[in-house]
XYZ file of C-alpha atoms in Angstrom:
716
model
C -18.086 -21.879 2.512
C -19.707 -18.793 1.036
C -22.841 -19.292 3.203
C -20.645 -19.489 6.330
C -18.916 -16.237 5.402
C -22.272 -14.560 4.769
C -23.585 -15.897 8.109
C -20.522 -14.421 9.884
C -21.023 -11.099 8.121
C -24.700 -11.081 9.163
C -23.751 -11.844 12.794
C -21.188 -9.011 12.790
C -23.814 -6.589 11.467
C -26.279 -7.754 14.141
C -23.679 -7.221 16.890
C -22.917 -3.762 15.571
C -26.647 -2.981 15.488
C -27.057 -4.114 19.135
C -24.086 -1.948 20.181
C -25.525 1.082 18.395
C -28.919 0.426 19.973
C -27.356 0.361 23.466
C -25.522 3.608 22.705
C -28.812 5.114 21.533
C -30.474 4.236 24.866
C -27.594 5.831 26.786
C -27.793 8.980 24.669
C -31.583 9.189 25.137
C -31.142 8.891 28.914
C -28.504 11.642 28.832
C -30.815 13.905 26.825
C -33.668 13.321 29.306
C -31.344 14.083 32.255
C -30.131 17.243 30.590
C -33.724 18.330 29.897
C -34.585 17.726 33.567
C -31.554 19.768 34.663
C -32.575 22.519 32.259
C -36.106 22.602 33.724
C -34.691 22.721 37.271
C -32.386 25.572 36.344
C -35.283 27.457 34.759
C -37.265 27.011 38.003
C -34.296 28.299 40.036
C -34.022 31.264 37.691
C -37.710 31.999 38.173
C -37.350 31.869 41.997
C -34.339 34.153 41.841
C -36.359 36.608 39.744
C -39.119 36.564 42.372
C -36.645 37.169 45.228
C -35.106 39.975 43.171
C -38.521 41.572 42.755
C -39.132 41.331 46.512
C -35.801 42.951 47.233
C -36.607 45.643 44.675
C -39.909 46.350 46.407
C -38.177 46.497 49.806
C -35.634 48.834 48.309
C -38.402 51.084 46.980
C -40.125 51.138 50.337
C -36.865 51.909 52.108
C -36.161 54.652 49.601
C -39.587 56.133 50.228
C -39.053 55.866 53.980
C -35.672 57.494 53.630
C -37.214 60.364 51.700
C -39.818 60.828 54.402
C -37.122 60.862 57.076
C -35.095 63.323 55.033
C -38.137 65.638 54.772
C -38.733 65.266 58.477
C -35.094 66.125 59.184
C -35.437 69.174 56.984
C -38.583 70.252 58.850
C -36.841 69.714 62.152
C -33.860 71.718 60.960
C -36.231 74.510 59.866
C -37.940 74.473 63.208
C -34.547 74.491 64.874
C -33.437 77.450 62.806
C -36.672 79.268 63.716
C -36.393 78.379 67.370
C -32.796 79.621 67.683
C -33.649 83.404 67.223
C -36.492 83.035 69.608
C -34.163 81.461 72.093
C -31.791 84.388 71.819
C -34.587 86.909 72.479
C -36.083 85.000 75.380
C -32.852 83.635 76.736
C -33.599 84.405 80.257
C -37.210 83.533 80.234
C -36.902 80.363 78.149
C -33.965 78.440 79.586
C -36.200 75.560 80.405
C -37.695 75.526 76.904
C -34.214 75.682 75.289
C -33.087 72.789 77.373
C -36.133 70.914 76.230
C -35.419 71.770 72.577
C -31.802 70.708 73.019
C -32.914 67.363 74.379
C -35.362 66.946 71.516
C -32.657 67.891 69.043
C -30.263 65.359 70.478
C -33.000 62.724 70.348
C -33.771 63.646 66.754
C -30.073 63.593 65.879
C -29.649 60.140 67.349
C -32.765 58.936 65.575
C -31.547 60.499 62.328
C -28.090 58.956 62.717
C -29.644 55.516 63.283
C -31.878 55.923 60.244
C -28.923 57.015 58.145
C -26.838 54.022 59.262
C -29.756 51.683 58.653
C -30.318 53.253 55.239
C -26.633 52.847 54.410
C -26.683 49.255 55.540
C -29.771 48.567 53.465
C -28.159 50.205 50.438
C -25.096 47.948 50.852
C -27.252 44.843 51.224
C -29.300 45.805 48.207
C -26.179 46.436 46.127
C -24.643 43.122 47.176
C -27.899 41.251 46.517
C -28.211 42.944 43.145
C -24.658 42.028 42.155
C -25.075 38.457 43.377
C -28.354 38.169 41.487
C -26.768 39.459 38.298
C -23.845 37.042 38.680
C -26.153 34.074 39.349
C -28.400 35.108 36.482
C -25.436 35.315 34.072
C -24.149 31.929 35.205
C -27.581 30.365 34.859
C -28.111 31.906 31.429
C -24.707 30.669 30.191
C -25.352 27.242 31.648
C -28.815 27.223 30.069
C -27.298 28.115 26.678
C -24.693 25.355 27.064
C -27.353 22.860 28.028
C -29.523 23.868 25.101
C -26.516 23.498 22.769
C -25.703 20.082 24.243
C -29.362 19.070 23.985
C -29.403 20.112 20.301
C -26.179 18.182 19.702
C -27.538 15.112 21.475
C -30.736 15.358 19.483
C -28.735 15.603 16.261
C -26.704 12.563 17.315
C -29.892 10.695 18.169
C -31.414 11.603 14.798
C -28.230 10.544 12.996
C -28.103 7.258 14.880
C -31.786 6.622 14.195
C -31.251 7.303 10.519
C -28.180 5.097 10.557
C -30.146 2.325 12.315
C -32.868 2.505 9.708
C -30.311 2.364 6.909
C -28.563 -0.543 8.632
C -31.863 -2.391 9.066
C -32.738 -1.828 5.425
C -29.279 -2.937 4.363
C -29.519 -6.042 6.538
C -32.895 -6.879 5.068
C -31.508 -6.497 1.562
C -28.479 -8.612 2.491
C -30.784 -11.202 3.971
C -32.805 -11.365 0.765
C -29.630 -11.592 -1.302
C -28.269 -14.300 0.993
C -31.459 -16.290 0.660
C -31.269 -16.046 -3.115
C -27.589 -16.921 -3.023
C -28.224 -19.855 -0.688
C -30.811 -21.206 -3.109
C -28.384 -20.863 -6.012
C -25.666 -22.494 -3.921
C -27.969 -25.386 -3.123
C -28.656 -25.832 -6.836
C -24.940 -25.672 -7.558
C -24.310 -28.180 -4.772
C -26.785 -30.586 -6.344
C -25.156 -30.111 -9.734
C -21.726 -30.620 -8.138
C -22.921 -33.866 -6.561
C -24.087 -35.091 -9.939
C -20.820 -34.012 -11.539
C -18.912 -35.679 -8.724
C -20.672 -38.933 -9.375
C -19.937 -38.626 -13.083
C -16.307 -37.767 -12.342
C -16.017 -40.748 -10.024
C -17.270 -42.997 -12.785
C -14.847 -41.414 -15.233
C -12.061 -41.733 -12.674
C -12.853 -45.405 -12.226
C -12.771 -45.947 -15.978
C -9.546 -43.975 -16.296
C -7.997 -45.938 -13.442
C -8.824 -49.197 -15.169
C -7.505 -47.843 -18.479
C -4.308 -46.523 -16.907
C -3.775 -49.752 -14.999
C -3.911 -51.654 -18.260
C -1.571 -49.188 -19.937
C 0.809 -49.352 -16.955
C 1.020 -53.120 -17.180
C 1.618 -52.880 -20.914
C 4.297 -50.188 -20.425
C 6.012 -52.185 -17.696
C 6.115 -55.223 -19.915
C 7.516 -53.163 -22.816
C 10.151 -51.577 -20.512
C 11.180 -54.926 -19.126
C 11.490 -56.385 -22.628
C 12.873 -53.424 -24.603
C 14.841 -51.140 -22.209
C 18.371 -52.496 -21.646
C 19.085 -50.588 -18.402
C 17.712 -47.687 -16.271
C 20.112 -44.766 -16.545
C 18.286 -42.754 -13.834
C 19.252 -45.291 -11.208
C 22.861 -44.080 -11.030
C 23.761 -40.441 -10.440
C 26.738 -40.587 -12.856
C 24.501 -41.623 -15.736
C 21.565 -39.485 -14.654
C 23.778 -36.381 -14.674
C 24.120 -36.771 -18.465
C 20.348 -36.792 -19.026
C 18.793 -33.514 -20.163
C 16.323 -32.318 -17.463
C 12.922 -30.864 -18.173
C 13.044 -27.192 -19.098
C 11.471 -25.021 -16.376
C 10.925 -21.554 -17.838
C 9.445 -20.207 -14.596
C 12.534 -21.321 -12.673
C 14.815 -19.613 -15.190
C 12.857 -16.332 -15.009
C 12.907 -16.516 -11.201
C 16.673 -17.109 -11.131
C 17.267 -14.244 -13.563
C 15.152 -11.937 -11.418
C 17.072 -12.962 -8.289
C 20.391 -12.475 -10.103
C 19.255 -8.985 -11.214
C 18.411 -8.022 -7.637
C 21.738 -9.384 -6.399
C 23.545 -7.403 -9.128
C 21.869 -4.166 -7.981
C 22.824 -4.822 -4.338
C 26.421 -5.698 -5.272
C 26.703 -2.513 -7.363
C 25.571 -0.419 -4.375
C 28.019 -2.268 -2.121
C 30.883 -1.782 -4.595
C 30.163 1.958 -4.795
C 30.168 2.233 -1.001
C 33.437 0.250 -0.714
C 35.147 2.417 -3.327
C 34.050 5.573 -1.511
C 35.163 4.191 1.851
C 38.663 3.232 0.666
C 39.100 6.470 -1.311
C 38.087 8.736 1.576
C 40.229 6.675 3.969
C 43.208 7.288 1.683
C 42.351 11.014 1.621
C 42.211 11.039 5.430
C 45.650 9.445 5.627
C 47.014 12.282 3.472
C 45.695 15.007 5.814
C 45.693 13.480 9.314
C 47.596 13.483 11.587
C 50.007 15.273 9.234
C 48.958 17.082 6.102
C 51.013 15.790 3.146
C 50.854 19.228 1.530
C 52.737 20.733 4.493
C 54.931 17.930 5.807
C 55.988 14.378 4.905
C 53.751 11.620 6.240
C 55.180 8.562 7.945
C 56.397 5.537 5.910
C 53.652 3.431 7.484
C 50.968 5.801 6.268
C 52.642 6.026 2.862
C 52.510 2.229 2.525
C 48.914 2.153 3.748
C 47.972 4.895 1.273
C 49.665 2.965 -1.534
C 47.650 -0.154 -0.711
C 44.405 1.790 -0.496
C 45.136 3.378 -3.863
C 44.917 -0.125 -5.378
C 41.391 -0.803 -4.006
C 39.644 -0.382 -7.369
C 41.552 -3.314 -8.884
C 40.072 -5.553 -6.156
C 36.597 -4.028 -5.787
C 35.629 -3.493 -9.441
C 35.947 -7.208 -10.379
C 33.178 -7.992 -7.860
C 30.687 -5.979 -9.911
C 32.028 -7.405 -13.181
C 31.816 -10.989 -11.889
C 28.210 -10.515 -10.743
C 27.358 -8.892 -14.082
C 28.810 -11.873 -15.992
C 26.864 -14.228 -13.721
C 23.646 -12.310 -14.450
C 24.300 -12.392 -18.200
C 24.986 -16.155 -18.116
C 21.496 -16.842 -16.717
C 19.104 -16.852 -19.684
C 15.752 -18.401 -20.440
C 17.266 -21.193 -22.550
C 19.864 -22.476 -20.067
C 19.537 -24.739 -17.039
C 20.534 -22.725 -13.980
C 21.645 -24.956 -11.113
C 24.726 -25.063 -8.921
C 26.702 -27.205 -11.390
C 25.950 -25.050 -14.455
C 26.640 -21.597 -12.973
C 30.321 -21.570 -13.881
C 30.473 -17.772 -13.558
C 29.744 -18.117 -9.836
C 33.239 -19.548 -9.404
C 34.716 -16.433 -11.053
C 32.761 -14.198 -8.662
C 33.949 -16.330 -5.740
C 37.573 -15.923 -6.883
C 37.156 -12.124 -7.080
C 35.613 -12.097 -3.605
C 38.461 -14.199 -2.230
C 40.950 -11.775 -3.793
C 39.195 -8.820 -2.159
C 39.195 -10.597 1.220
C 42.951 -11.120 0.864
C 43.268 -7.393 0.139
C 41.320 -6.610 3.335
C 43.561 -8.924 5.338
C 46.590 -7.162 3.857
C 45.419 -3.700 4.967
C 44.060 -4.896 8.329
C 47.324 -4.337 10.327
C 47.627 -0.774 8.997
C 43.998 -0.141 9.823
C 44.435 -1.398 13.372
C 47.508 0.766 13.912
C 45.525 3.834 12.913
C 42.808 2.916 15.427
C 40.228 2.264 12.723
C 39.004 -1.303 13.332
C 37.859 -3.120 10.206
C 36.626 -6.682 10.606
C 37.184 -9.259 7.881
C 34.426 -11.833 7.600
C 35.454 -15.417 7.106
C 34.339 -16.539 3.638
C 36.926 -19.293 3.552
C 34.367 -21.953 2.684
C 33.962 -20.272 -0.725
C 37.280 -21.777 -1.719
C 36.236 -25.349 -0.932
C 37.087 -27.807 -3.627
C 33.922 -29.083 -5.326
C 35.192 -32.628 -5.484
C 35.117 -32.868 -1.673
C 31.680 -31.352 -1.209
C 28.710 -33.642 -0.640
C 25.154 -32.778 -1.563
C 24.056 -33.241 2.040
C 26.288 -30.279 2.940
C 24.679 -27.889 0.437
C 22.091 -26.552 2.881
C 24.657 -26.088 5.667
C 26.994 -24.210 3.290
C 24.214 -21.864 2.213
C 23.177 -21.365 5.852
C 26.774 -20.451 6.733
C 26.789 -17.928 3.883
C 23.657 -16.294 5.333
C 25.193 -16.242 8.836
C 28.367 -14.654 7.428
C 26.341 -11.955 5.665
C 24.446 -11.159 8.855
C 27.742 -11.082 10.758
C 29.129 -8.674 8.171
C 26.077 -6.438 8.692
C 26.550 -6.490 12.492
C 30.246 -5.637 12.116
C 29.429 -2.718 9.833
C 26.916 -1.411 12.371
C 29.590 -1.516 15.098
C 32.097 0.208 12.801
C 29.563 2.912 11.966
C 28.854 3.471 15.659
C 32.530 3.643 16.717
C 33.563 5.781 13.766
C 30.724 8.223 14.466
C 31.985 8.608 18.042
C 35.569 9.044 16.850
C 34.549 11.667 14.270
C 32.607 13.589 16.924
C 35.640 13.619 19.231
C 37.958 14.764 16.419
C 35.584 17.552 15.391
C 35.773 18.968 18.908
C 39.561 19.190 18.772
C 40.958 22.716 18.276
C 43.404 21.429 15.636
C 40.663 19.930 13.451
C 40.639 21.530 10.000
C 37.677 21.932 7.702
C 39.231 19.442 5.265
C 39.450 16.807 8.035
C 35.842 17.443 9.108
C 34.620 17.118 5.514
C 36.629 13.922 4.964
C 35.307 12.405 8.198
C 31.743 13.198 7.130
C 32.344 11.555 3.751
C 33.835 8.444 5.393
C 30.910 8.295 7.810
C 28.398 8.533 4.941
C 30.218 5.755 3.052
C 30.203 3.585 6.208
C 26.470 4.183 6.580
C 25.995 3.221 2.920
C 28.054 0.063 3.523
C 25.902 -0.790 6.550
C 22.683 -0.317 4.576
C 24.028 -2.318 1.634
C 25.138 -5.170 3.897
C 21.737 -5.202 5.584
C 19.921 -5.319 2.244
C 22.119 -8.173 0.979
C 21.650 -10.145 4.209
C 17.858 -9.694 4.111
C 17.742 -10.556 0.398
C 19.769 -13.743 0.960
C 17.662 -14.788 3.974
C 14.446 -14.323 1.966
C 15.712 -16.495 -0.929
C 17.870 -19.103 0.828
C 15.010 -21.622 0.902
C 14.594 -21.271 -2.853
C 18.356 -21.728 -3.333
C 18.314 -24.916 -1.267
C 15.261 -26.260 -3.122
C 16.817 -25.679 -6.577
C 20.434 -26.709 -6.021
C 20.893 -29.588 -8.469
C 19.104 -31.398 -11.261
C 20.275 -34.893 -10.271
C 18.201 -37.578 -8.512
C 16.954 -36.684 -5.045
C 18.151 -39.896 -3.413
C 21.776 -39.456 -4.525
C 24.221 -38.029 -1.994
C 27.311 -37.577 -4.175
C 28.453 -34.452 -5.942
C 27.725 -34.047 -9.653
C 30.792 -32.575 -11.284
C 30.605 -29.423 -13.462
C 32.138 -31.492 -16.311
C 29.047 -33.726 -16.443
C 26.892 -30.605 -16.236
C 28.735 -29.176 -19.243
C 28.141 -32.420 -21.153
C 24.469 -32.207 -20.197
C 24.284 -28.679 -21.651
C 25.864 -29.906 -24.901
C 23.334 -32.738 -25.045
C 20.603 -30.173 -24.433
C 21.786 -28.125 -27.429
C 21.890 -31.255 -29.583
C 18.408 -32.203 -28.401
C 17.155 -28.714 -29.236
C 18.693 -28.962 -32.721
C 17.146 -32.428 -33.172
C 13.718 -31.154 -32.140
C 14.130 -28.261 -34.547
C 14.931 -30.682 -37.401
C 11.914 -32.809 -36.438
C 9.782 -29.691 -36.559
C 11.059 -28.956 -40.050
C 10.269 -32.525 -41.130
C 6.794 -32.147 -39.684
C 6.306 -28.919 -41.607
C 7.478 -30.655 -44.798
C 5.016 -33.491 -44.244
C 2.228 -30.993 -43.693
C 3.136 -29.245 -46.954
C 3.107 -32.617 -48.794
C -0.325 -33.447 -47.381
C -1.630 -30.034 -48.467
C -0.261 -30.599 -51.951
C -1.941 -34.007 -52.077
C -5.198 -32.390 -51.067
C -4.830 -29.787 -53.801
C -4.107 -32.552 -56.278
C -7.278 -34.385 -55.312
C -9.195 -31.152 -55.540
C -8.111 -30.539 -59.112
C -8.801 -34.150 -60.061
C -12.329 -33.667 -58.749
C -12.632 -30.485 -60.773
C -11.554 -32.458 -63.882
C -14.197 -35.079 -63.169
C -16.878 -32.407 -62.857
C -15.714 -30.871 -66.137
C -15.999 -34.308 -67.760
C -19.581 -34.606 -66.504
C -20.381 -31.194 -67.970
C -18.818 -32.311 -71.276
C -21.013 -35.412 -71.409
C -24.064 -33.250 -70.804
C -23.016 -30.923 -73.584
C -22.487 -33.886 -75.961
C -25.930 -35.220 -75.128
C -27.459 -31.809 -75.744
C -25.662 -31.551 -79.084
C -26.811 -35.069 -80.057
C -30.426 -34.177 -79.316
C -30.057 -31.013 -81.276
C -28.578 -32.899 -84.243
C -31.673 -35.072 -84.550
C -33.795 -32.006 -85.234
C -31.458 -30.402 -87.709
C -30.781 -31.143 -91.350
C -28.596 -33.925 -92.592
C -25.880 -31.538 -93.826
C -25.612 -29.820 -90.547
C -25.773 -33.194 -88.825
C -22.692 -34.365 -90.685
C -20.711 -31.246 -89.654
C -21.800 -31.503 -86.084
C -21.007 -35.225 -86.040
C -17.472 -34.467 -87.096
C -17.153 -31.893 -84.348
C -18.607 -34.241 -81.756
C -16.290 -36.997 -82.926
C -13.328 -34.714 -82.300
C -14.668 -33.794 -78.897
C -15.355 -37.430 -78.064
C -11.821 -38.343 -79.044
C -10.555 -35.718 -76.601
C -12.933 -37.031 -73.970
C -11.723 -40.547 -74.641
C -8.202 -39.427 -73.969
C -9.358 -37.862 -70.681
C -11.105 -41.110 -69.767
C -7.940 -43.053 -70.464
C -6.015 -40.737 -68.181
C -8.705 -41.094 -65.543
C -8.555 -44.903 -65.743
C -4.932 -44.735 -64.659
C -6.223 -44.293 -61.062
C -8.479 -47.319 -60.525
C -8.655 -47.061 -56.698
C -11.035 -44.594 -54.961
C -9.301 -41.459 -53.623
C -10.609 -39.070 -50.987
C -10.241 -35.246 -51.382
C -9.910 -33.153 -48.177
C -9.983 -29.702 -49.754
C -11.883 -26.686 -48.385
C -15.180 -27.944 -49.838
C -15.124 -31.091 -47.708
C -14.429 -34.790 -48.367
C -15.465 -36.372 -51.693
C -14.697 -39.814 -53.115
C -13.556 -40.206 -56.720
C -13.985 -43.604 -58.361
C -13.004 -45.092 -61.718
C -15.072 -44.798 -64.915
C -16.540 -48.208 -64.357
C -18.049 -47.065 -61.014
C -19.275 -43.609 -62.195
C -23.059 -43.359 -61.714
C -25.356 -41.531 -64.000
C -25.416 -37.739 -64.381
C -28.432 -36.975 -62.193
C -27.231 -39.047 -59.256
C -23.844 -37.293 -59.412
C -25.495 -33.872 -59.466
C -27.662 -34.835 -56.514
C -24.609 -36.115 -54.635
C -22.675 -32.895 -55.281
C -25.703 -30.768 -54.385
C -26.282 -32.631 -51.136
C -22.597 -32.351 -50.265
C -22.553 -28.600 -50.855
C -25.784 -28.128 -48.876
C -24.350 -30.062 -45.919
C -21.140 -28.049 -46.185
C -23.101 -24.775 -46.269
C -25.063 -25.820 -43.162
C -21.826 -26.694 -41.347
C -20.169 -23.399 -42.331
C -23.301 -21.481 -41.285
C -23.250 -23.094 -37.826
C -19.541 -22.326 -37.491
C -20.209 -18.734 -38.552
C -22.977 -18.388 -35.981
C -20.701 -19.801 -33.274
C -17.952 -17.378 -34.301
C -20.455 -14.487 -34.257
C -21.611 -15.409 -30.748
C -18.004 -15.645 -29.557
C -17.172 -12.321 -31.167
C -20.193 -10.675 -29.471
C -19.101 -12.150 -26.141
C -15.528 -10.960 -26.650
C -16.784 -7.538 -27.712
C -18.875 -7.274 -24.525
C -15.882 -8.297 -22.417
C -13.643 -5.773 -24.192
C -16.235 -3.061 -23.715
C -16.556 -3.872 -19.998
C -12.780 -3.872 -19.651
C -12.559 -0.514 -21.438
C -15.185 0.917 -19.079
C -13.296 -0.439 -16.078
C -10.105 1.040 -17.477
C -11.800 4.432 -17.926
C -13.155 4.286 -14.373
C -9.725 3.320 -13.097
C -8.180 6.283 -14.945
C -10.803 8.620 -13.503
C -10.231 7.292 -9.989
C -6.513 7.670 -10.541
C -6.996 11.303 -11.570
C -9.244 11.999 -8.580
C -6.765 10.345 -6.233
C -3.974 12.415 -7.771
C -5.972 15.605 -7.243
C -6.792 14.577 -3.681
C -3.130 13.877 -3.042
C -2.224 17.315 -4.410
C -4.860 18.948 -2.216
C -3.634 16.961 0.783
C -0.048 18.062 0.149
C -1.230 21.677 -0.208
C -3.191 21.385 3.038
C -0.159 19.909 4.767
C 2.053 22.768 3.581
C -0.611 25.298 4.592
C -0.964 23.730 8.032
C 2.788 23.739 8.442
C 2.868 27.441 7.551
C 0.029 28.144 9.981
C 1.844 26.167 12.645
C 5.014 28.181 12.142
C 3.093 31.494 12.171
C 1.146 30.428 15.283
C 4.340 29.387 16.972
C 5.920 32.711 16.149
C 2.871 34.639 17.386
C 2.904 32.624 20.609
C 6.577 33.375 21.057
C 5.929 37.079 20.419
C 3.050 37.054 22.902
C 5.207 35.284 25.476
C 7.942 37.857 24.998
C 5.408 40.687 25.313
C 3.938 39.119 28.438
C 7.397 38.739 29.946
C 8.117 42.402 29.178
C 4.758 43.393 30.662
C 5.469 41.353 33.787
C 8.838 43.052 34.121
C 7.208 46.481 33.805
C 4.543 45.489 36.359
C 7.230 44.338 38.752
C 8.971 47.673 38.337
C 5.741 49.615 38.957
C 4.998 47.426 42.005
C 8.441 48.093 43.389
C 7.934 51.834 42.836
C 4.521 51.732 44.512
C 6.001 49.840 47.434
C 8.666 52.512 47.785
C 5.989 55.227 47.645
C 3.938 53.366 50.294
C 7.030 53.057 52.471
C 7.709 56.799 52.132
C 4.054 57.565 52.907
C 4.220 55.311 55.943
C 7.366 57.064 57.082
C 5.768 60.486 56.548
C 2.572 59.374 58.334
C 4.654 58.094 61.243
C 6.473 61.438 61.385
C 3.182 63.355 61.305
C 1.718 61.164 64.017
C 4.787 61.789 66.176
C 4.473 65.517 65.594
C 0.767 65.437 66.477
C 1.537 63.489 69.645
C 4.228 65.953 70.599
C 1.787 68.793 69.944
């Protein structure tokens, strides 16, 4: 399974790498195309520069030619000025020469006029070519800068993608190596699992044979010893105490707590709705402070004033139901007696709604009453096969209630809008309508939450309806459920007494062990006494006779005491085992007591074995403590990292909120500046329109004056 997931991950990474490689090729092609376009544009710019230089040279030549012509014109004018006085002196004699000079002058004037026109035309062409060249040059330079910027961006993208590809390749290689190592470990684990599976199959076979034998033995015992099967009949099975399911109890308590919160919200909304409706009756259509309201409205107001006595018990009933569900009880349909109290309160509230429904309809405020009539069904006539259908009908009724509240909210919103537009609407009426509308919205939301909550948990309700046998179809009465709860309490008390008995037996066994321990200590003391007597006897042999007599008397007294101890020890002829903290030792009678050295060796060997056992246990405890310490240290590090990440996330969230507020402020300021600019532009456009209208009037007056002048000139 893990290898398949790793193979899929590797395939996904390979696909992503192929996609990125294709994108890299496309980007490289785009960069090459842009470089080619840039080179072409540079070539065009170079050609334009050459044409501009040619035009500049032509312009210089034309300027030089123009200067020459101007000098020639000046010379001709000088000659003309010199020839005019001569013409006056020799007027009679030089008429032919004057005519010739006049013809030459006219020829020169025509030639000069042509040169001037040509010069002017060339100046215009040069100016236009210069302007066009400058415009083309600026466009080409801007385009070249854009292309260079795009080329740099593309190159950066290509470098980033190449770096990313290399990182991806390296990562894939590392993943591949890890996957190979992991696959090898998985293969080893698979082999071990096969071996374990074979061992488990053998154990399962042995267990099956063992359980088959036990089953046959149990069946034979049941057939011989059990008088009847009380789980076969639902009446008898209802009195049996079911298994305690703590998880089920916690789940039911959690569900009851959620339902209590939803019912509290719904009760608050209903109280607000009825109270504000009563307030509306007092001020519309006639204000009770100014005039007397109608008897119908007085009766309706009186009924609405009693709404708390019908609505508050709903919250109290749900609270009592929540408190009745504890961890120690058995929460099923038969044991939730408080549910019947809540159902009675709900039925009472529905009757209250039906009572105020005619008054509500007469005031054009429709209020639907959902049909919860099945809540009053007698339990004796209800079959278990109908449980699921009843719960389904409850869910449908809750959803219908939510739909009705949505329609009421919609219609009442329209009605409030129409009343607010009336000229006779007072501020008190508008405020009351808003309060009623908010309470209706709260009712709608509460009904929706309850319907969703019930739909999400209806399957769990159906699955945990009763504790009786699954095959039974009859109804288990609440009386048998109450008897079952009493039996459960008695069983709990019996188990508690058994636990006390068990504790007493454990104390007795501990006391017996202590008794054996002290008997063993007495035996060891007796051995030490025998050693001391032997030592004293050896010492007496080497001492004087007088001292020997005194010591003999003392030893006789001691031996008499020891004899009494031996007589007491002989009272327990059977071997007894001691299970104190030092281990298990066997105490025998005096007739079976070995010699002193063998006893010392036995005790020494026992203590050495006990020390070895305690040392191994200590080492095991040390290893476990080191392991637990490492786990605790790792958990503390993870906790510290989690706290740090939490702090960083909190700071990032604060920065994000600050950025959001700053962006909102910038947006508002930008919007205002745009509005100011738009207003200024509109004002500027208005002023331009005014100036254009004035200029048009001035042009019209000038046209009129020019027409008048032209008429005068014509008449002249």
